[in-house]
PDB file of C-alpha atoms and ligand atoms in Angstrom:
ATOM      1  CA  MET A  25      85.604  41.779  61.877  1.00 56.00           C
ATOM      2  CA  SER A  26      87.892  42.812  59.053  1.00 75.00           C
ATOM      3  CA  ILE A  27      91.395  41.536  58.331  1.00 90.00           C
ATOM      4  CA  LYS A  28      93.988  44.107  58.773  1.00 92.00           C
ATOM      5  CA  ASP A  29      95.566  45.716  55.465  1.00 86.00           C
ATOM      6  CA  SER A  30      99.391  44.753  55.177  1.00 88.00           C
ATOM      7  CA  ILE A  31      99.583  44.640  51.460  1.00 84.00           C
ATOM      8  CA  TYR A  32     102.467  47.456  51.279  1.00 82.00           C
ATOM      9  CA  ALA A  33     104.236  46.392  54.539  1.00 83.00           C
ATOM     10  CA  SER A  34     107.065  44.727  53.006  1.00 80.00           C
ATOM     11  CA  GLU A  35     109.337  46.110  50.525  1.00 79.00           C
ATOM     12  CA  GLN A  36     108.045  45.102  46.976  1.00 78.00           C
ATOM     13  CA  GLN A  37     108.162  45.723  43.019  1.00 84.00           C
ATOM     14  CA  VAL A  38     105.137  47.961  43.088  1.00 80.00           C
ATOM     15  CA  LYS A  39     102.679  47.184  40.691  1.00 86.00           C
ATOM     16  CA  ASP A  40      99.734  49.260  39.772  1.00 86.00           C
ATOM     17  CA  PHE A  41      96.905  48.961  42.176  1.00 79.00           C
ATOM     18  CA  SER A  42      93.779  46.856  41.280  1.00 88.00           C
ATOM     19  CA  PHE A  43      90.605  45.781  43.151  1.00 86.00           C
ATOM     20  CA  ASP A  44      91.667  42.118  43.199  1.00 88.00           C
ATOM     21  CA  GLN A  45      91.064  39.162  45.871  1.00 90.00           C
ATOM     22  CA  ASN A  46      94.228  40.467  47.996  1.00 89.00           C
ATOM     23  CA  VAL A  47      92.315  43.782  48.452  1.00 86.00           C
ATOM     24  CA  VAL A  48      88.891  42.465  48.761  1.00 91.00           C
ATOM     25  CA  GLU A  49      90.230  40.599  51.878  1.00 87.00           C
ATOM     26  CA  VAL A  50      91.435  43.855  53.535  1.00 88.00           C
ATOM     27  CA  PHE A  51      88.952  46.304  52.005  1.00 88.00           C
ATOM     28  CA  PRO A  52      86.985  47.476  55.090  1.00 92.00           C
ATOM     29  CA  ASP A  53      90.284  48.124  56.992  1.00 90.00           C
ATOM     30  CA  MET A  54      92.208  49.802  54.386  1.00 91.00           C
ATOM     31  CA  ILE A  55      89.448  52.188  53.303  1.00 94.00           C
ATOM     32  CA  GLN A  56      88.616  52.809  56.957  1.00 95.00           C
ATOM     33  CA  ARG A  57      92.216  53.827  57.569  1.00 92.00           C
ATOM     34  CA  SER A  58      92.534  55.497  54.364  1.00 94.00           C
ATOM     35  CA  VAL A  59      89.825  57.711  53.955  1.00 97.00           C
ATOM     36  CA  PRO A  60      89.302  60.363  56.499  1.00 97.00           C
ATOM     37  CA  GLY A  61      85.643  60.502  57.295  1.00 97.00           C
ATOM     38  CA  TYR A  62      84.629  57.518  55.433  1.00 98.00           C
ATOM     39  CA  ALA A  63      82.091  56.166  57.979  1.00 98.00           C
ATOM     40  CA  THR A  64      80.525  59.897  58.162  1.00 98.00           C
ATOM     41  CA  ILE A  65      80.387  59.899  54.559  1.00 98.00           C
ATOM     42  CA  VAL A  66      78.675  56.393  53.948  1.00 98.00           C
ATOM     43  CA  SER A  67      76.167  57.032  56.615  1.00 98.00           C
ATOM     44  CA  THR A  68      75.486  60.528  55.421  1.00 98.00           C
ATOM     45  CA  MET A  69      74.989  59.514  51.725  1.00 98.00           C
ATOM     46  CA  GLY A  70      72.527  57.020  53.244  1.00 98.00           C
ATOM     47  CA  LYS A  71      70.480  59.572  54.957  1.00 98.00           C
ATOM     48  CA  LEU A  72      70.522  61.899  51.573  1.00 98.00           C
ATOM     49  CA  ALA A  73      69.562  58.920  49.595  1.00 98.00           C
ATOM     50  CA  GLY A  74      66.442  58.422  52.013  1.00 98.00           C
ATOM     51  CA  GLN A  75      65.697  62.186  51.844  1.00 98.00           C
ATOM     52  CA  TYR A  76      66.023  62.344  47.881  1.00 98.00           C
ATOM     53  CA  ALA A  77      64.868  58.627  46.810  1.00 98.00           C
ATOM     54  CA  GLN A  78      61.311  59.115  44.813  1.00 98.00           C
ATOM     55  CA  SER A  79      58.627  56.580  44.534  1.00 97.00           C
ATOM     56  CA  ASN A  80      58.778  54.044  41.634  1.00 97.00           C
ATOM     57  CA  SER A  81      62.526  54.729  41.089  1.00 98.00           C
ATOM     58  CA  ASN A  82      66.013  53.445  40.992  1.00 98.00           C
ATOM     59  CA  LEU A  83      68.630  54.057  43.092  1.00 98.00           C
ATOM     60  CA  TYR A  84      72.153  53.222  41.942  1.00 98.00           C
ATOM     61  CA  ASP A  85      75.361  52.645  43.832  1.00 98.00           C
ATOM     62  CA  LEU A  86      78.303  52.889  41.207  1.00 98.00           C
ATOM     63  CA  GLY A  87      81.684  51.388  41.886  1.00 98.00           C
ATOM     64  CA  CYS A  88      80.019  49.759  45.001  1.00 98.00           C
ATOM     65  CA  SER A  89      83.056  47.669  46.042  1.00 97.00           C
ATOM     66  CA  LEU A  90      81.356  45.552  49.116  1.00 96.00           C
ATOM     67  CA  GLY A  91      78.166  47.491  49.138  1.00 97.00           C
ATOM     68  CA  ALA A  92      78.719  49.937  52.133  1.00 97.00           C
ATOM     69  CA  VAL A  93      76.710  52.710  50.487  1.00 98.00           C
ATOM     70  CA  THR A  94      74.063  50.243  49.132  1.00 98.00           C
ATOM     71  CA  LEU A  95      73.762  49.156  52.804  1.00 96.00           C
ATOM     72  CA  SER A  96      73.531  52.647  54.104  1.00 97.00           C
ATOM     73  CA  MET A  97      70.944  53.785  51.516  1.00 98.00           C
ATOM     74  CA  ARG A  98      68.729  50.623  52.175  1.00 96.00           C
ATOM     75  CA  ARG A  99      68.639  51.403  55.748  1.00 95.00           C
ATOM     76  CA  ASN A 100      67.199  54.856  55.107  1.00 97.00           C
ATOM     77  CA  ILE A 101      64.635  54.460  52.184  1.00 96.00           C
ATOM     78  CA  ARG A 102      61.172  55.010  53.352  1.00 94.00           C
ATOM     79  CA  THR A 103      59.717  55.301  49.896  1.00 94.00           C
ATOM     80  CA  ASP A 104      57.653  52.878  48.070  1.00 94.00           C
ATOM     81  CA  ASN A 105      58.477  50.749  45.359  1.00 96.00           C
ATOM     82  CA  CYS A 106      62.339  51.607  45.035  1.00 97.00           C
ATOM     83  CA  GLN A 107      65.087  49.289  43.943  1.00 97.00           C
ATOM     84  CA  ILE A 108      69.077  49.741  44.471  1.00 98.00           C
ATOM     85  CA  ILE A 109      71.412  48.739  41.470  1.00 98.00           C
ATOM     86  CA  ALA A 110      75.091  48.260  42.737  1.00 98.00           C
ATOM     87  CA  VAL A 111      77.437  47.706  40.110  1.00 98.00           C
ATOM     88  CA  ASP A 112      81.162  47.022  40.047  1.00 98.00           C
ATOM     89  CA  ASN A 113      83.821  45.892  37.547  1.00 97.00           C
ATOM     90  CA  SER A 114      85.627  43.815  39.854  1.00 96.00           C
ATOM     91  CA  GLN A 115      84.613  40.252  40.096  1.00 96.00           C
ATOM     92  CA  ALA A 116      86.271  39.889  43.280  1.00 95.00           C
ATOM     93  CA  MET A 117      84.275  42.755  44.875  1.00 96.00           C
ATOM     94  CA  ILE A 118      80.980  41.711  43.525  1.00 97.00           C
ATOM     95  CA  GLU A 119      81.181  37.972  44.817  1.00 95.00           C
ATOM     96  CA  ARG A 120      82.130  39.447  48.131  1.00 94.00           C
ATOM     97  CA  CYS A 121      79.532  42.194  48.011  1.00 96.00           C
ATOM     98  CA  LYS A 122      76.790  39.726  47.446  1.00 95.00           C
ATOM     99  CA  LEU A 123      77.586  37.627  50.462  1.00 93.00           C
ATOM    100  CA  HIS A 124      77.770  40.915  52.531  1.00 91.00           C
ATOM    101  CA  LEU A 125      74.448  42.040  51.573  1.00 91.00           C
ATOM    102  CA  HIS A 126      72.810  38.651  52.079  1.00 86.00           C
ATOM    103  CA  GLY A 127      73.956  39.087  55.703  1.00 84.00           C
ATOM    104  CA  PHE A 128      71.312  41.832  56.341  1.00 83.00           C
ATOM    105  CA  LYS A 129      67.482  41.512  56.049  1.00 83.00           C
ATOM    106  CA  SER A 130      65.613  44.383  54.155  1.00 88.00           C
ATOM    107  CA  ASP A 131      62.423  44.815  52.123  1.00 89.00           C
ATOM    108  CA  VAL A 132      64.140  47.071  49.435  1.00 94.00           C
ATOM    109  CA  PRO A 133      65.311  45.052  46.581  1.00 95.00           C
ATOM    110  CA  VAL A 134      68.939  45.211  45.626  1.00 96.00           C
ATOM    111  CA  GLU A 135      70.570  43.976  42.368  1.00 96.00           C
ATOM    112  CA  VAL A 136      74.148  43.368  42.405  1.00 97.00           C
ATOM    113  CA  MET A 137      75.754  43.512  39.164  1.00 97.00           C
ATOM    114  CA  LEU A 138      79.285  42.780  37.502  1.00 98.00           C
ATOM    115  CA  GLY A 139      79.983  45.707  35.003  1.00 98.00           C
ATOM    116  CA  ASP A 140      81.705  48.831  33.940  1.00 98.00           C
ATOM    117  CA  ILE A 141      79.658  51.605  34.533  1.00 98.00           C
ATOM    118  CA  ASN A 142      80.767  53.354  31.237  1.00 98.00           C
ATOM    119  CA  GLU A 143      78.686  50.821  29.744  1.00 98.00           C
ATOM    120  CA  LEU A 144      75.810  50.589  32.116  1.00 98.00           C
ATOM    121  CA  ALA A 145      71.946  51.799  31.079  1.00 97.00           C
ATOM    122  CA  ILE A 146      71.055  54.228  33.767  1.00 98.00           C
ATOM    123  CA  GLU A 147      67.187  54.353  34.132  1.00 98.00           C
ATOM    124  CA  ASN A 148      64.648  56.102  35.980  1.00 98.00           C
ATOM    125  CA  ALA A 149      67.121  57.252  38.531  1.00 98.00           C
ATOM    126  CA  SER A 150      66.051  59.322  41.410  1.00 98.00           C
ATOM    127  CA  VAL A 151      69.702  58.817  43.289  1.00 98.00           C
ATOM    128  CA  VAL A 152      72.809  57.928  42.094  1.00 98.00           C
ATOM    129  CA  ALA A 153      75.818  57.348  44.296  1.00 98.00           C
ATOM    130  CA  MET A 154      79.360  57.376  43.169  1.00 98.00           C
ATOM    131  CA  ASN A 155      81.433  57.088  46.610  1.00 98.00           C
ATOM    132  CA  PHE A 156      85.203  57.403  45.655  1.00 98.00           C
ATOM    133  CA  THR A 157      84.640  55.817  42.108  1.00 98.00           C
ATOM    134  CA  LEU A 158      84.877  58.595  39.398  1.00 98.00           C
ATOM    135  CA  GLN A 159      88.402  59.213  40.279  1.00 97.00           C
ATOM    136  CA  PHE A 160      89.122  55.864  38.666  1.00 96.00           C
ATOM    137  CA  ILE A 161      87.436  56.361  35.491  1.00 97.00           C
ATOM    138  CA  PRO A 162      89.858  57.677  32.695  1.00 96.00           C
ATOM    139  CA  HIS A 163      89.616  61.373  32.381  1.00 96.00           C
ATOM    140  CA  GLY A 164      88.363  61.246  28.975  1.00 96.00           C
ATOM    141  CA  GLN A 165      85.395  59.003  29.921  1.00 97.00           C
ATOM    142  CA  ARG A 166      84.178  61.280  32.991  1.00 98.00           C
ATOM    143  CA  GLN A 167      82.341  63.951  31.223  1.00 98.00           C
ATOM    144  CA  ALA A 168      80.265  61.085  29.223  1.00 98.00           C
ATOM    145  CA  LEU A 169      79.486  59.088  32.247  1.00 98.00           C
ATOM    146  CA  LEU A 170      77.925  62.277  34.250  1.00 98.00           C
ATOM    147  CA  GLU A 171      76.127  63.165  31.055  1.00 98.00           C
ATOM    148  CA  LYS A 172      74.395  59.756  30.834  1.00 98.00           C
ATOM    149  CA  ILE A 173      73.784  60.080  34.626  1.00 98.00           C
ATOM    150  CA  TYR A 174      71.950  63.664  34.335  1.00 98.00           C
ATOM    151  CA  ALA A 175      69.942  62.578  31.526  1.00 98.00           C
ATOM    152  CA  ASN A 176      68.589  59.496  33.229  1.00 98.00           C
ATOM    153  CA  LEU A 177      67.987  61.310  36.695  1.00 98.00           C
ATOM    154  CA  LYS A 178      64.505  62.228  37.150  1.00 98.00           C
ATOM    155  CA  PRO A 179      63.796  66.025  37.931  1.00 97.00           C
ATOM    156  CA  GLY A 180      64.611  66.542  41.552  1.00 97.00           C
ATOM    157  CA  GLY A 181      67.094  63.470  41.551  1.00 98.00           C
ATOM    158  CA  VAL A 182      70.624  63.620  42.836  1.00 98.00           C
ATOM    159  CA  LEU A 183      74.068  62.858  42.265  1.00 98.00           C
ATOM    160  CA  LEU A 184      75.923  61.904  45.496  1.00 98.00           C
ATOM    161  CA  LEU A 185      79.663  62.055  44.572  1.00 98.00           C
ATOM    162  CA  SER A 186      82.542  61.804  46.891  1.00 98.00           C
ATOM    163  CA  GLU A 187      86.104  62.010  45.154  1.00 98.00           C
ATOM    164  CA  LYS A 188      89.736  62.826  46.416  1.00 97.00           C
ATOM    165  CA  ILE A 189      90.631  66.240  45.071  1.00 97.00           C
ATOM    166  CA  LYS A 190      93.346  68.005  43.898  1.00 96.00           C
ATOM    167  CA  ALA A 191      94.014  71.657  45.469  1.00 95.00           C
ATOM    168  CA  GLN A 192      94.463  74.858  43.223  1.00 87.00           C
ATOM    169  CA  ASN A 193      98.296  74.925  43.288  1.00 93.00           C
ATOM    170  CA  GLU A 194     101.148  72.949  44.106  1.00 95.00           C
ATOM    171  CA  GLN A 195     102.133  74.280  47.582  1.00 96.00           C
ATOM    172  CA  CYS A 196      98.159  73.569  48.856  1.00 96.00           C
ATOM    173  CA  ASP A 197      98.363  70.405  47.120  1.00 95.00           C
ATOM    174  CA  ASN A 198     101.380  69.354  48.996  1.00 96.00           C
ATOM    175  CA  LEU A 199      99.865  70.622  51.847  1.00 96.00           C
ATOM    176  CA  LEU A 200      96.717  68.607  51.949  1.00 96.00           C
ATOM    177  CA  ILE A 201      98.916  65.326  50.869  1.00 95.00           C
ATOM    178  CA  ASP A 202     101.238  65.842  53.963  1.00 96.00           C
ATOM    179  CA  LEU A 203      98.147  66.299  55.995  1.00 97.00           C
ATOM    180  CA  HIS A 204      96.491  62.896  54.748  1.00 96.00           C
ATOM    181  CA  HIS A 205      99.759  61.173  54.982  1.00 95.00           C
ATOM    182  CA  ASP A 206     100.030  62.185  58.744  1.00 96.00           C
ATOM    183  CA  PHE A 207      96.212  60.758  59.023  1.00 96.00           C
ATOM    184  CA  LYS A 208      97.418  57.644  57.513  1.00 93.00           C
ATOM    185  CA  ARG A 209     100.601  57.360  59.800  1.00 95.00           C
ATOM    186  CA  HIS A 210      98.075  58.066  62.846  1.00 96.00           C
ATOM    187  CA  ASN A 211      96.339  54.991  61.743  1.00 93.00           C
ATOM    188  CA  GLY A 212      99.200  52.825  62.071  1.00 91.00           C
ATOM    189  CA  TYR A 213     100.572  52.805  58.396  1.00 81.00           C
ATOM    190  CA  SER A 214     104.435  52.781  57.939  1.00 81.00           C
ATOM    191  CA  GLU A 215     106.369  55.336  55.927  1.00 84.00           C
ATOM    192  CA  LEU A 216     107.247  52.203  53.499  1.00 80.00           C
ATOM    193  CA  GLU A 217     103.501  51.219  53.309  1.00 77.00           C
ATOM    194  CA  ILE A 218     102.489  55.159  52.647  1.00 85.00           C
ATOM    195  CA  SER A 219     105.391  55.454  49.921  1.00 84.00           C
ATOM    196  CA  GLN A 220     104.517  51.864  48.157  1.00 80.00           C
ATOM    197  CA  LYS A 221     100.639  52.663  48.072  1.00 85.00           C
ATOM    198  CA  ARG A 222     101.241  56.134  46.705  1.00 89.00           C
ATOM    199  CA  THR A 223     103.332  54.378  43.867  1.00 84.00           C
ATOM    200  CA  ALA A 224     100.631  51.856  43.162  1.00 83.00           C
ATOM    201  CA  ILE A 225      97.883  54.115  43.094  1.00 88.00           C
ATOM    202  CA  GLU A 226      99.365  56.886  41.038  1.00 89.00           C
ATOM    203  CA  ASN A 227      98.567  55.674  37.864  1.00 87.00           C
ATOM    204  CA  VAL A 228      95.059  54.309  38.392  1.00 91.00           C
ATOM    205  CA  MET A 229      93.334  57.242  40.508  1.00 94.00           C
ATOM    206  CA  ARG A 230      93.674  60.584  38.815  1.00 94.00           C
ATOM    207  CA  PRO A 231      91.849  63.223  41.299  1.00 96.00           C
ATOM    208  CA  ASP A 232      90.484  66.476  39.677  1.00 97.00           C
ATOM    209  CA  PRO A 233      90.522  69.950  41.407  1.00 97.00           C
ATOM    210  CA  LEU A 234      87.178  70.733  42.888  1.00 97.00           C
ATOM    211  CA  ASP A 235      86.699  73.626  40.458  1.00 96.00           C
ATOM    212  CA  THR A 236      86.804  70.985  37.497  1.00 97.00           C
ATOM    213  CA  HIS A 237      84.035  69.036  39.466  1.00 98.00           C
ATOM    214  CA  PHE A 238      81.763  72.328  39.703  1.00 97.00           C
ATOM    215  CA  LYS A 239      82.368  73.428  36.145  1.00 97.00           C
ATOM    216  CA  ARG A 240      81.753  70.153  34.735  1.00 98.00           C
ATOM    217  CA  LEU A 241      78.321  69.408  36.700  1.00 98.00           C
ATOM    218  CA  SER A 242      77.129  72.815  35.859  1.00 98.00           C
ATOM    219  CA  ASP A 243      77.970  72.431  32.252  1.00 98.00           C
ATOM    220  CA  ILE A 244      75.907  69.184  32.081  1.00 98.00           C
ATOM    221  CA  GLY A 245      73.127  70.678  33.753  1.00 98.00           C
ATOM    222  CA  PHE A 246      72.942  70.233  37.300  1.00 98.00           C
ATOM    223  CA  SER A 247      71.047  73.132  38.979  1.00 95.00           C
ATOM    224  CA  GLN A 248      72.837  73.116  42.507  1.00 95.00           C
ATOM    225  CA  THR A 249      76.159  71.671  43.349  1.00 97.00           C
ATOM    226  CA  GLN A 250      77.277  71.614  47.307  1.00 98.00           C
ATOM    227  CA  VAL A 251      80.129  70.191  49.011  1.00 98.00           C
ATOM    228  CA  TRP A 252      78.710  68.834  52.322  1.00 98.00           C
ATOM    229  CA  TYR A 253      81.907  67.242  53.604  1.00 98.00           C
ATOM    230  CA  GLN A 254      85.680  67.963  53.197  1.00 98.00           C
ATOM    231  CA  CYS A 255      88.574  66.678  55.338  1.00 98.00           C
ATOM    232  CA  PHE A 256      92.150  67.359  53.653  1.00 97.00           C
ATOM    233  CA  ASN A 257      91.807  65.977  50.024  1.00 97.00           C
ATOM    234  CA  PHE A 258      88.834  64.099  50.360  1.00 98.00           C
ATOM    235  CA  CYS A 259      85.408  65.798  49.827  1.00 98.00           C
ATOM    236  CA  SER A 260      81.724  64.743  49.349  1.00 98.00           C
ATOM    237  CA  MET A 261      79.212  66.587  47.076  1.00 98.00           C
ATOM    238  CA  ILE A 262      75.602  66.666  46.300  1.00 98.00           C
ATOM    239  CA  ALA A 263      74.405  67.453  42.693  1.00 98.00           C
ATOM    240  CA  ILE A 264      70.763  68.236  42.282  1.00 98.00           C
ATOM    241  CA  LYS A 265      68.911  68.129  38.878  1.00 98.00           C
TER     242      LYS A 265
HETATM  243  C1  GEK B  12      82.551  52.142  48.885  1.00 64.32           C
HETATM  244  N1  GEK B  12      81.824  52.934  46.844  1.00 64.32           N
HETATM  245  O1  GEK B  12      83.064  51.399  49.953  1.00 64.32           O
HETATM  246  N2  GEK B  12      83.177  50.308  36.556  1.00 64.32           N
HETATM  247  C2  GEK B  12      82.520  49.772  37.862  1.00 64.32           C
HETATM  248  N3  GEK B  12      83.268  49.911  38.827  1.00 64.32           N
HETATM  249  C3  GEK B  12      84.513  50.621  38.612  1.00 64.32           C
HETATM  250  C4  GEK B  12      85.000  51.113  37.531  1.00 64.32           C
HETATM  251  C5  GEK B  12      84.390  50.765  36.644  1.00 64.32           C
HETATM  252  N4  GEK B  12      84.529  51.154  35.352  1.00 64.32           N
HETATM  253  N5  GEK B  12      86.456  51.391  37.898  1.00 64.32           N
HETATM  254  C6  GEK B  12      86.584  51.230  39.160  1.00 64.32           C
HETATM  255  N6  GEK B  12      85.354  50.647  39.669  1.00 64.32           N
HETATM  256  C7  GEK B  12      82.843  52.276  47.751  1.00 64.32           C
HETATM  257  C8  GEK B  12      84.317  52.472  47.578  1.00 64.32           C
HETATM  258  S1  GEK B  12      86.269  51.997  45.746  1.00 64.32           S
HETATM  259  C9  GEK B  12      87.290  53.298  46.146  1.00 64.32           C
HETATM  260  C10 GEK B  12      84.721  52.512  46.138  1.00 64.32           C
HETATM  261  C11 GEK B  12      88.658  53.117  46.623  1.00 64.32           C
HETATM  262  C12 GEK B  12      85.363  50.339  41.175  1.00 64.32           C
HETATM  263  C13 GEK B  12      86.694  49.541  41.568  1.00 64.32           C
HETATM  264  O2  GEK B  12      86.468  48.030  41.292  1.00 64.32           O
HETATM  265  C14 GEK B  12      86.243  49.736  43.139  1.00 64.32           C
HETATM  266  O3  GEK B  12      85.564  48.608  43.691  1.00 64.32           O
HETATM  267  C15 GEK B  12      85.301  51.107  43.401  1.00 64.32           C
HETATM  268  O4  GEK B  12      85.275  51.380  41.874  1.00 64.32           O
HETATM  269  C16 GEK B  12      86.479  52.040  44.019  1.00 64.32           C
HETATM  270  O5  GEK B  12      81.850  53.293  49.305  1.00 64.32           O
HETATM  271  O6  GEK B  12      88.950  51.963  46.680  1.00 64.32           O
HETATM  272  O7  GEK B  12      89.529  54.221  47.049  1.00 64.32           O
END
């Protein structure tokens, strides 16, 4: 059972958001109540991974947090000789992720690694999943990270990319932000929690517009990019090499 997120329930001097022990404790509740469609996105990413996994290859979960996508991919892999590599640069997340994954049995090997995905060697990949992780990478490093992923994907391999996005203009962006805040209110977050979380996250999470994602992925060489899920300013894409 997950613990209820009340990190921003009391008025406080808001610091920049970080994936520390306090966040780890409440993370499943936090992400479920904050990201529209999170459960659908995670389960569909697993199905897509099952569809695109190639034998004798690696599947990556970059910014794995507690390993939700790793678990979902692991449940769906029917191909021979695949392994999953799950990486996060938060020590607290990685420790809890290991515990979490050990709670479920599977024949698919999983390596859980503490590390910065910008420094990670990606090899022989058929599927690379980034579920709401790229948005935390500084803008100047996004292109190089995606180029590295593309270069080490096998032909026919896929990038599964979920992101919070910015709308084209301020009016539409405000509309999507309002709808998202309404979703959070509906899930029990107070006005104070919504506004303090917004302050905490604004310096660390910087969404790109959908056009920027499409152009970057196509410039890098991906032959097809398709949005398969969007609700308000949250979307999930598949990019095929
Ligand atoms: C899920 N995918 O539940 N290197 C490695 N990890 C990083 C880096 C980096 N440079 N920067 C951020 N992270 C998960 C949810 S959460 C999204 C992903 C959210 C990690 C960070 O520590 C955190 O665990 C994760 O990326 C982002 O399906 O909370 O909105």
